[in-house]
Every structure is written in C-alpha cells, then in structure tokens.
Amino acid sequence: PLVATVAGLAAGGALAGVAHAGKATLRLGSTGSTGGLANPVVSVVEDVLVLAAGGLTALAATGVVSL
C-alpha cells in the first residue's frame, strides 16, 4: 500500500501542477488580450469545469461511470 500511496501522491501532484500551469497561462492570455474584462467569464467556466470533473470523479469512484 505504501508504494501505491506514494505513486498516487506523485501522479496527483504532477497533474495538479499541469492544471495550475494551464490555468495560469489561460488567465495571462485573457488578461493581456481583454484588459481583464474576460476574467469573470473565464472564472465561471473554470468553476463549471471543476464541478463537472468533481461529479465525474464521484461517479467513477462509485462505479456509476467508467473513465
């Protein structure tokens, strides 16, 4: 179980880093191209995607859907 736990933490950390870098790049581009006016829209889209991903994760954990 220890090896699986460490591997899961490493993979999760790497995935979180990639997601954060992508979000930061998107925000930088949005701010630069619209003067920050599109940032509220980008934020709402991010929130919806996070909720959808969380829902899919919960469904996958219960076996309702297979990812």
PDB file of N, CA, C and O in Angstrom:
ATOM      1  N   PRO A   1       0.801  -1.204   0.000  1.00  0.00           N
ATOM      2  CA  PRO A   1       0.000   0.000   0.000  1.00  0.00           C
ATOM      3  C   PRO A   1       0.850   1.279   0.000  1.00  0.00           C
ATOM      4  O   PRO A   1       0.424   2.286  -0.523  1.00  0.00           O
ATOM      5  N   LEU A   2       2.043   1.223   0.586  1.00  0.00           N
ATOM      6  CA  LEU A   2       2.882   2.416   0.654  1.00  0.00           C
ATOM      7  C   LEU A   2       3.333   2.856  -0.737  1.00  0.00           C
ATOM      8  O   LEU A   2       3.283   4.045  -1.065  1.00  0.00           O
ATOM      9  N   VAL A   3       3.734   1.926  -1.562  1.00  0.00           N
ATOM     10  CA  VAL A   3       4.192   2.265  -2.911  1.00  0.00           C
ATOM     11  C   VAL A   3       3.047   2.869  -3.717  1.00  0.00           C
ATOM     12  O   VAL A   3       3.219   3.873  -4.404  1.00  0.00           O
ATOM     13  N   ALA A   4       1.870   2.285  -3.604  1.00  0.00           N
ATOM     14  CA  ALA A   4       0.714   2.814  -4.327  1.00  0.00           C
ATOM     15  C   ALA A   4       0.348   4.206  -3.828  1.00  0.00           C
ATOM     16  O   ALA A   4      -0.002   5.086  -4.626  1.00  0.00           O
ATOM     17  N   THR A   5       0.453   4.418  -2.532  1.00  0.00           N
ATOM     18  CA  THR A   5       0.155   5.736  -1.970  1.00  0.00           C
ATOM     19  C   THR A   5       1.138   6.782  -2.477  1.00  0.00           C
ATOM     20  O   THR A   5       0.748   7.873  -2.899  1.00  0.00           O
ATOM     21  N   VAL A   6       2.421   6.447  -2.446  1.00  0.00           N
ATOM     22  CA  VAL A   6       3.445   7.384  -2.920  1.00  0.00           C
ATOM     23  C   VAL A   6       3.267   7.654  -4.414  1.00  0.00           C
ATOM     24  O   VAL A   6       3.351   8.803  -4.866  1.00  0.00           O
ATOM     25  N   ALA A   7       2.987   6.617  -5.185  1.00  0.00           N
ATOM     26  CA  ALA A   7       2.780   6.798  -6.621  1.00  0.00           C
ATOM     27  C   ALA A   7       1.548   7.667  -6.884  1.00  0.00           C
ATOM     28  O   ALA A   7       1.569   8.546  -7.755  1.00  0.00           O
ATOM     29  N   GLY A   8       0.490   7.459  -6.131  1.00  0.00           N
ATOM     30  CA  GLY A   8      -0.720   8.266  -6.281  1.00  0.00           C
ATOM     31  C   GLY A   8      -0.478   9.724  -5.938  1.00  0.00           C
ATOM     32  O   GLY A   8      -0.951  10.628  -6.628  1.00  0.00           O
ATOM     33  N   LEU A   9       0.268   9.966  -4.868  1.00  0.00           N
ATOM     34  CA  LEU A   9       0.595  11.340  -4.489  1.00  0.00           C
ATOM     35  C   LEU A   9       1.466  12.018  -5.545  1.00  0.00           C
ATOM     36  O   LEU A   9       1.252  13.187  -5.883  1.00  0.00           O
ATOM     37  N   ALA A  10       2.427  11.288  -6.076  1.00  0.00           N
ATOM     38  CA  ALA A  10       3.298  11.857  -7.106  1.00  0.00           C
ATOM     39  C   ALA A  10       2.513  12.171  -8.377  1.00  0.00           C
ATOM     40  O   ALA A  10       2.658  13.250  -8.961  1.00  0.00           O
ATOM     41  N   ALA A  11       1.677  11.252  -8.793  1.00  0.00           N
ATOM     42  CA  ALA A  11       0.879  11.477 -10.003  1.00  0.00           C
ATOM     43  C   ALA A  11      -0.121  12.607  -9.790  1.00  0.00           C
ATOM     44  O   ALA A  11      -0.302  13.461 -10.669  1.00  0.00           O
ATOM     45  N   GLY A  12      -0.759  12.645  -8.647  1.00  0.00           N
ATOM     46  CA  GLY A  12      -1.718  13.707  -8.346  1.00  0.00           C
ATOM     47  C   GLY A  12      -1.058  15.068  -8.276  1.00  0.00           C
ATOM     48  O   GLY A  12      -1.591  16.060  -8.775  1.00  0.00           O
ATOM     49  N   GLY A  13       0.126  15.118  -7.670  1.00  0.00           N
ATOM     50  CA  GLY A  13       0.858  16.381  -7.599  1.00  0.00           C
ATOM     51  C   GLY A  13       1.272  16.878  -8.974  1.00  0.00           C
ATOM     52  O   GLY A  13       1.168  18.069  -9.276  1.00  0.00           O
ATOM     53  N   ALA A  14       1.725  15.961  -9.806  1.00  0.00           N
ATOM     54  CA  ALA A  14       2.127  16.344 -11.160  1.00  0.00           C
ATOM     55  C   ALA A  14       0.919  16.830 -11.959  1.00  0.00           C
ATOM     56  O   ALA A  14       0.996  17.853 -12.661  1.00  0.00           O
ATOM     57  N   LEU A  15      -0.190  16.148 -11.840  1.00  0.00           N
ATOM     58  CA  LEU A  15      -1.399  16.552 -12.556  1.00  0.00           C
ATOM     59  C   LEU A  15      -1.889  17.912 -12.074  1.00  0.00           C
ATOM     60  O   LEU A  15      -2.301  18.753 -12.876  1.00  0.00           O
ATOM     61  N   ALA A  16      -1.833  18.135 -10.776  1.00  0.00           N
ATOM     62  CA  ALA A  16      -2.248  19.437 -10.236  1.00  0.00           C
ATOM     63  C   ALA A  16      -1.338  20.548 -10.751  1.00  0.00           C
ATOM     64  O   ALA A  16      -1.802  21.646 -11.067  1.00  0.00           O
ATOM     65  N   GLY A  17      -0.045  20.276 -10.845  1.00  0.00           N
ATOM     66  CA  GLY A  17       0.890  21.271 -11.369  1.00  0.00           C
ATOM     67  C   GLY A  17       0.609  21.620 -12.819  1.00  0.00           C
ATOM     68  O   GLY A  17       0.645  22.794 -13.214  1.00  0.00           O
ATOM     69  N   VAL A  18       0.309  20.617 -13.615  1.00  0.00           N
ATOM     70  CA  VAL A  18      -0.015  20.849 -15.035  1.00  0.00           C
ATOM     71  C   VAL A  18      -1.307  21.659 -15.150  1.00  0.00           C
ATOM     72  O   VAL A  18      -1.389  22.601 -15.940  1.00  0.00           O
ATOM     73  N   ALA A  19      -2.304  21.314 -14.350  1.00  0.00           N
ATOM     74  CA  ALA A  19      -3.577  22.043 -14.386  1.00  0.00           C
ATOM     75  C   ALA A  19      -3.380  23.497 -13.971  1.00  0.00           C
ATOM     76  O   ALA A  19      -3.921  24.413 -14.592  1.00  0.00           O
ATOM     77  N   HIS A  20      -2.596  23.722 -12.939  1.00  0.00           N
ATOM     78  CA  HIS A  20      -2.344  25.083 -12.474  1.00  0.00           C
ATOM     79  C   HIS A  20      -1.592  25.895 -13.532  1.00  0.00           C
ATOM     80  O   HIS A  20      -1.927  27.062 -13.775  1.00  0.00           O
ATOM     81  N   ALA A  21      -0.603  25.296 -14.152  1.00  0.00           N
ATOM     82  CA  ALA A  21       0.152  25.997 -15.191  1.00  0.00           C
ATOM     83  C   ALA A  21      -0.746  26.352 -16.377  1.00  0.00           C
ATOM     84  O   ALA A  21      -0.657  27.459 -16.922  1.00  0.00           O
ATOM     85  N   GLY A  22      -1.625  25.438 -16.753  1.00  0.00           N
ATOM     86  CA  GLY A  22      -2.553  25.722 -17.847  1.00  0.00           C
ATOM     87  C   GLY A  22      -3.511  26.849 -17.506  1.00  0.00           C
ATOM     88  O   GLY A  22      -3.773  27.735 -18.327  1.00  0.00           O
ATOM     89  N   LYS A  23      -4.016  26.830 -16.286  1.00  0.00           N
ATOM     90  CA  LYS A  23      -4.943  27.875 -15.853  1.00  0.00           C
ATOM     91  C   LYS A  23      -4.241  29.230 -15.791  1.00  0.00           C
ATOM     92  O   LYS A  23      -4.805  30.238 -16.220  1.00  0.00           O
ATOM     93  N   ALA A  24      -3.031  29.244 -15.284  1.00  0.00           N
ATOM     94  CA  ALA A  24      -2.285  30.499 -15.201  1.00  0.00           C
ATOM     95  C   ALA A  24      -1.989  31.052 -16.588  1.00  0.00           C
ATOM     96  O   ALA A  24      -2.081  32.265 -16.820  1.00  0.00           O
ATOM     97  N   THR A  25      -1.659  30.188 -17.523  1.00  0.00           N
ATOM     98  CA  THR A  25      -1.392  30.622 -18.897  1.00  0.00           C
ATOM     99  C   THR A  25      -2.660  31.178 -19.541  1.00  0.00           C
ATOM    100  O   THR A  25      -2.629  32.217 -20.210  1.00  0.00           O
ATOM    101  N   LEU A  26      -3.782  30.504 -19.327  1.00  0.00           N
ATOM    102  CA  LEU A  26      -5.056  30.979 -19.858  1.00  0.00           C
ATOM    103  C   LEU A  26      -5.410  32.344 -19.275  1.00  0.00           C
ATOM    104  O   LEU A  26      -5.816  33.252 -20.005  1.00  0.00           O
ATOM    105  N   ARG A  27      -5.234  32.508 -17.977  1.00  0.00           N
ATOM    106  CA  ARG A  27      -5.537  33.786 -17.328  1.00  0.00           C
ATOM    107  C   ARG A  27      -4.630  34.904 -17.848  1.00  0.00           C
ATOM    108  O   ARG A  27      -5.076  36.024 -18.058  1.00  0.00           O
ATOM    109  N   LEU A  28      -3.360  34.597 -18.046  1.00  0.00           N
ATOM    110  CA  LEU A  28      -2.422  35.597 -18.563  1.00  0.00           C
ATOM    111  C   LEU A  28      -2.845  36.050 -19.958  1.00  0.00           C
ATOM    112  O   LEU A  28      -2.869  37.251 -20.254  1.00  0.00           O
ATOM    113  N   GLY A  29      -3.196  35.102 -20.798  1.00  0.00           N
ATOM    114  CA  GLY A  29      -3.643  35.438 -22.147  1.00  0.00           C
ATOM    115  C   GLY A  29      -4.950  36.217 -22.134  1.00  0.00           C
ATOM    116  O   GLY A  29      -5.114  37.190 -22.885  1.00  0.00           O
ATOM    117  N   SER A  30      -5.876  35.819 -21.270  1.00  0.00           N
ATOM    118  CA  SER A  30      -7.157  36.507 -21.165  1.00  0.00           C
ATOM    119  C   SER A  30      -6.977  37.940 -20.681  1.00  0.00           C
ATOM    120  O   SER A  30      -7.570  38.873 -21.225  1.00  0.00           O
ATOM    121  N   THR A  31      -6.149  38.106 -19.673  1.00  0.00           N
ATOM    122  CA  THR A  31      -5.911  39.442 -19.140  1.00  0.00           C
ATOM    123  C   THR A  31      -5.210  40.321 -20.163  1.00  0.00           C
ATOM    124  O   THR A  31      -5.582  41.482 -20.358  1.00  0.00           O
ATOM    125  N   GLY A  32      -4.231  39.763 -20.837  1.00  0.00           N
ATOM    126  CA  GLY A  32      -3.490  40.541 -21.823  1.00  0.00           C
ATOM    127  C   GLY A  32      -4.315  40.934 -23.027  1.00  0.00           C
ATOM    128  O   GLY A  32      -4.188  42.045 -23.544  1.00  0.00           O
ATOM    129  N   SER A  33      -5.181  40.059 -23.469  1.00  0.00           N
ATOM    130  CA  SER A  33      -5.931  40.343 -24.697  1.00  0.00           C
ATOM    131  C   SER A  33      -7.215  41.136 -24.456  1.00  0.00           C
ATOM    132  O   SER A  33      -7.701  41.797 -25.362  1.00  0.00           O
ATOM    133  N   THR A  34      -7.773  41.074 -23.231  1.00  0.00           N
ATOM    134  CA  THR A  34      -9.031  41.780 -22.982  1.00  0.00           C
ATOM    135  C   THR A  34      -8.916  42.827 -21.879  1.00  0.00           C
ATOM    136  O   THR A  34      -9.922  43.422 -21.490  1.00  0.00           O
ATOM    137  N   GLY A  35      -7.713  43.039 -21.386  1.00  0.00           N
ATOM    138  CA  GLY A  35      -7.548  44.002 -20.297  1.00  0.00           C
ATOM    139  C   GLY A  35      -8.224  43.547 -19.013  1.00  0.00           C
ATOM    140  O   GLY A  35      -8.553  44.349 -18.151  1.00  0.00           O
ATOM    141  N   GLY A  36      -8.446  42.251 -18.876  1.00  0.00           N
ATOM    142  CA  GLY A  36      -9.065  41.699 -17.673  1.00  0.00           C
ATOM    143  C   GLY A  36     -10.581  41.621 -17.734  1.00  0.00           C
ATOM    144  O   GLY A  36     -11.206  41.101 -16.814  1.00  0.00           O
ATOM    145  N   LEU A  37     -11.176  42.125 -18.808  1.00  0.00           N
ATOM    146  CA  LEU A  37     -12.636  42.134 -18.898  1.00  0.00           C
ATOM    147  C   LEU A  37     -13.221  40.726 -19.030  1.00  0.00           C
ATOM    148  O   LEU A  37     -14.354  40.488 -18.602  1.00  0.00           O
ATOM    149  N   ALA A  38     -12.487  39.793 -19.613  1.00  0.00           N
ATOM    150  CA  ALA A  38     -12.996  38.441 -19.790  1.00  0.00           C
ATOM    151  C   ALA A  38     -12.729  37.550 -18.576  1.00  0.00           C
ATOM    152  O   ALA A  38     -13.225  36.425 -18.518  1.00  0.00           O
ATOM    153  N   ASN A  39     -11.986  38.038 -17.607  1.00  0.00           N
ATOM    154  CA  ASN A  39     -11.624  37.188 -16.466  1.00  0.00           C
ATOM    155  C   ASN A  39     -12.825  36.654 -15.683  1.00  0.00           C
ATOM    156  O   ASN A  39     -12.805  35.494 -15.266  1.00  0.00           O
ATOM    157  N   PRO A  40     -13.891  37.433 -15.478  1.00  0.00           N
ATOM    158  CA  PRO A  40     -15.049  36.842 -14.787  1.00  0.00           C
ATOM    159  C   PRO A  40     -15.675  35.681 -15.566  1.00  0.00           C
ATOM    160  O   PRO A  40     -16.089  34.681 -14.972  1.00  0.00           O
ATOM    161  N   VAL A  41     -15.726  35.800 -16.879  1.00  0.00           N
ATOM    162  CA  VAL A  41     -16.279  34.721 -17.700  1.00  0.00           C
ATOM    163  C   VAL A  41     -15.375  33.492 -17.614  1.00  0.00           C
ATOM    164  O   VAL A  41     -15.849  32.364 -17.456  1.00  0.00           O
ATOM    165  N   VAL A  42     -14.077  33.716 -17.704  1.00  0.00           N
ATOM    166  CA  VAL A  42     -13.116  32.617 -17.602  1.00  0.00           C
ATOM    167  C   VAL A  42     -13.255  31.939 -16.237  1.00  0.00           C
ATOM    168  O   VAL A  42     -13.236  30.710 -16.134  1.00  0.00           O
ATOM    169  N   SER A  43     -13.440  32.713 -15.199  1.00  0.00           N
ATOM    170  CA  SER A  43     -13.585  32.164 -13.858  1.00  0.00           C
ATOM    171  C   SER A  43     -14.821  31.283 -13.739  1.00  0.00           C
ATOM    172  O   SER A  43     -14.773  30.199 -13.150  1.00  0.00           O
ATOM    173  N   VAL A  44     -15.938  31.729 -14.305  1.00  0.00           N
ATOM    174  CA  VAL A  44     -17.168  30.938 -14.251  1.00  0.00           C
ATOM    175  C   VAL A  44     -16.992  29.634 -15.029  1.00  0.00           C
ATOM    176  O   VAL A  44     -17.405  28.561 -14.572  1.00  0.00           O
ATOM    177  N   VAL A  45     -16.352  29.708 -16.203  1.00  0.00           N
ATOM    178  CA  VAL A  45     -16.111  28.497 -16.994  1.00  0.00           C
ATOM    179  C   VAL A  45     -15.230  27.532 -16.214  1.00  0.00           C
ATOM    180  O   VAL A  45     -15.488  26.321 -16.182  1.00  0.00           O
ATOM    181  N   GLU A  46     -14.198  28.048 -15.558  1.00  0.00           N
ATOM    182  CA  GLU A  46     -13.329  27.197 -14.739  1.00  0.00           C
ATOM    183  C   GLU A  46     -14.133  26.519 -13.632  1.00  0.00           C
ATOM    184  O   GLU A  46     -13.963  25.328 -13.368  1.00  0.00           O
ATOM    185  N   ASP A  47     -15.001  27.288 -12.970  1.00  0.00           N
ATOM    186  CA  ASP A  47     -15.806  26.723 -11.880  1.00  0.00           C
ATOM    187  C   ASP A  47     -16.726  25.611 -12.381  1.00  0.00           C
ATOM    188  O   ASP A  47     -16.865  24.569 -11.736  1.00  0.00           O
ATOM    189  N   VAL A  48     -17.351  25.823 -13.530  1.00  0.00           N
ATOM    190  CA  VAL A  48     -18.237  24.803 -14.099  1.00  0.00           C
ATOM    191  C   VAL A  48     -17.444  23.537 -14.433  1.00  0.00           C
ATOM    192  O   VAL A  48     -17.892  22.417 -14.155  1.00  0.00           O
ATOM    193  N   LEU A  49     -16.255  23.725 -15.025  1.00  0.00           N
ATOM    194  CA  LEU A  49     -15.431  22.558 -15.365  1.00  0.00           C
ATOM    195  C   LEU A  49     -14.986  21.798 -14.117  1.00  0.00           C
ATOM    196  O   LEU A  49     -14.949  20.570 -14.115  1.00  0.00           O
ATOM    197  N   VAL A  50     -14.655  22.522 -13.059  1.00  0.00           N
ATOM    198  CA  VAL A  50     -14.252  21.867 -11.811  1.00  0.00           C
ATOM    199  C   VAL A  50     -15.418  21.072 -11.230  1.00  0.00           C
ATOM    200  O   VAL A  50     -15.248  19.933 -10.777  1.00  0.00           O
ATOM    201  N   LEU A  51     -16.616  21.655 -11.240  1.00  0.00           N
ATOM    202  CA  LEU A  51     -17.785  20.931 -10.738  1.00  0.00           C
ATOM    203  C   LEU A  51     -18.065  19.683 -11.569  1.00  0.00           C
ATOM    204  O   LEU A  51     -18.382  18.618 -11.016  1.00  0.00           O
ATOM    205  N   ALA A  52     -17.943  19.801 -12.883  1.00  0.00           N
ATOM    206  CA  ALA A  52     -18.174  18.648 -13.761  1.00  0.00           C
ATOM    207  C   ALA A  52     -17.133  17.563 -13.502  1.00  0.00           C
ATOM    208  O   ALA A  52     -17.472  16.375 -13.408  1.00  0.00           O
ATOM    209  N   ALA A  53     -15.879  17.951 -13.374  1.00  0.00           N
ATOM    210  CA  ALA A  53     -14.821  16.976 -13.107  1.00  0.00           C
ATOM    211  C   ALA A  53     -15.022  16.307 -11.755  1.00  0.00           C
ATOM    212  O   ALA A  53     -14.829  15.097 -11.611  1.00  0.00           O
ATOM    213  N   GLY A  54     -15.419  17.095 -10.762  1.00  0.00           N
ATOM    214  CA  GLY A  54     -15.687  16.520  -9.446  1.00  0.00           C
ATOM    215  C   GLY A  54     -16.846  15.543  -9.477  1.00  0.00           C
ATOM    216  O   GLY A  54     -16.805  14.487  -8.847  1.00  0.00           O
ATOM    217  N   GLY A  55     -17.882  15.903 -10.220  1.00  0.00           N
ATOM    218  CA  GLY A  55     -19.019  14.997 -10.359  1.00  0.00           C
ATOM    219  C   GLY A  55     -18.646  13.703 -11.045  1.00  0.00           C
ATOM    220  O   GLY A  55     -19.046  12.618 -10.615  1.00  0.00           O
ATOM    221  N   LEU A  56     -17.871  13.811 -12.121  1.00  0.00           N
ATOM    222  CA  LEU A  56     -17.421  12.600 -12.817  1.00  0.00           C
ATOM    223  C   LEU A  56     -16.536  11.745 -11.920  1.00  0.00           C
ATOM    224  O   LEU A  56     -16.628  10.518 -11.936  1.00  0.00           O
ATOM    225  N   THR A  57     -15.694  12.394 -11.141  1.00  0.00           N
ATOM    226  CA  THR A  57     -14.825  11.653 -10.227  1.00  0.00           C
ATOM    227  C   THR A  57     -15.647  10.891  -9.193  1.00  0.00           C
ATOM    228  O   THR A  57     -15.382   9.723  -8.904  1.00  0.00           O
ATOM    229  N   ALA A  58     -16.662  11.560  -8.646  1.00  0.00           N
ATOM    230  CA  ALA A  58     -17.515  10.900  -7.661  1.00  0.00           C
ATOM    231  C   ALA A  58     -18.268   9.734  -8.299  1.00  0.00           C
ATOM    232  O   ALA A  58     -18.386   8.658  -7.685  1.00  0.00           O
ATOM    233  N   LEU A  59     -18.764   9.927  -9.508  1.00  0.00           N
ATOM    234  CA  LEU A  59     -19.480   8.842 -10.187  1.00  0.00           C
ATOM    235  C   LEU A  59     -18.543   7.683 -10.509  1.00  0.00           C
ATOM    236  O   LEU A  59     -18.930   6.515 -10.396  1.00  0.00           O
ATOM    237  N   ALA A  60     -17.316   7.999 -10.907  1.00  0.00           N
ATOM    238  CA  ALA A  60     -16.355   6.937 -11.209  1.00  0.00           C
ATOM    239  C   ALA A  60     -15.979   6.174  -9.936  1.00  0.00           C
ATOM    240  O   ALA A  60     -15.811   4.946  -9.974  1.00  0.00           O
ATOM    241  N   ALA A  61     -15.860   6.887  -8.823  1.00  0.00           N
ATOM    242  CA  ALA A  61     -15.488   6.228  -7.566  1.00  0.00           C
ATOM    243  C   ALA A  61     -16.580   5.275  -7.088  1.00  0.00           C
ATOM    244  O   ALA A  61     -16.286   4.271  -6.431  1.00  0.00           O
ATOM    245  N   THR A  62     -17.816   5.582  -7.428  1.00  0.00           N
ATOM    246  CA  THR A  62     -18.923   4.711  -7.009  1.00  0.00           C
ATOM    247  C   THR A  62     -19.227   3.635  -8.043  1.00  0.00           C
ATOM    248  O   THR A  62     -20.079   2.785  -7.818  1.00  0.00           O
ATOM    249  N   GLY A  63     -18.560   3.711  -9.193  1.00  0.00           N
ATOM    250  CA  GLY A  63     -18.753   2.711 -10.219  1.00  0.00           C
ATOM    251  C   GLY A  63     -19.914   2.999 -11.147  1.00  0.00           C
ATOM    252  O   GLY A  63     -20.264   2.162 -11.977  1.00  0.00           O
ATOM    253  N   VAL A  64     -20.532   4.173 -11.031  1.00  0.00           N
ATOM    254  CA  VAL A  64     -21.666   4.519 -11.878  1.00  0.00           C
ATOM    255  C   VAL A  64     -21.200   4.726 -13.310  1.00  0.00           C
ATOM    256  O   VAL A  64     -21.864   4.329 -14.264  1.00  0.00           O
ATOM    257  N   VAL A  65     -20.044   5.361 -13.481  1.00  0.00           N
ATOM    258  CA  VAL A  65     -19.462   5.552 -14.806  1.00  0.00           C
ATOM    259  C   VAL A  65     -18.040   4.999 -14.798  1.00  0.00           C
ATOM    260  O   VAL A  65     -17.412   4.872 -13.758  1.00  0.00           O
ATOM    261  N   SER A  66     -17.552   4.682 -15.962  1.00  0.00           N
ATOM    262  CA  SER A  66     -16.186   4.178 -16.099  1.00  0.00           C
ATOM    263  C   SER A  66     -15.394   5.181 -16.921  1.00  0.00           C
ATOM    264  O   SER A  66     -15.786   5.516 -18.045  1.00  0.00           O
ATOM    265  N   LEU A  67     -14.325   5.679 -16.346  1.00  0.00           N
ATOM    266  CA  LEU A  67     -13.490   6.662 -17.053  1.00  0.00           C
ATOM    267  C   LEU A  67     -12.335   6.006 -17.756  1.00  0.00           C
ATOM    268  O   LEU A  67     -11.750   5.104 -17.399  1.00  0.00           O
TER     269      LEU A  67
END
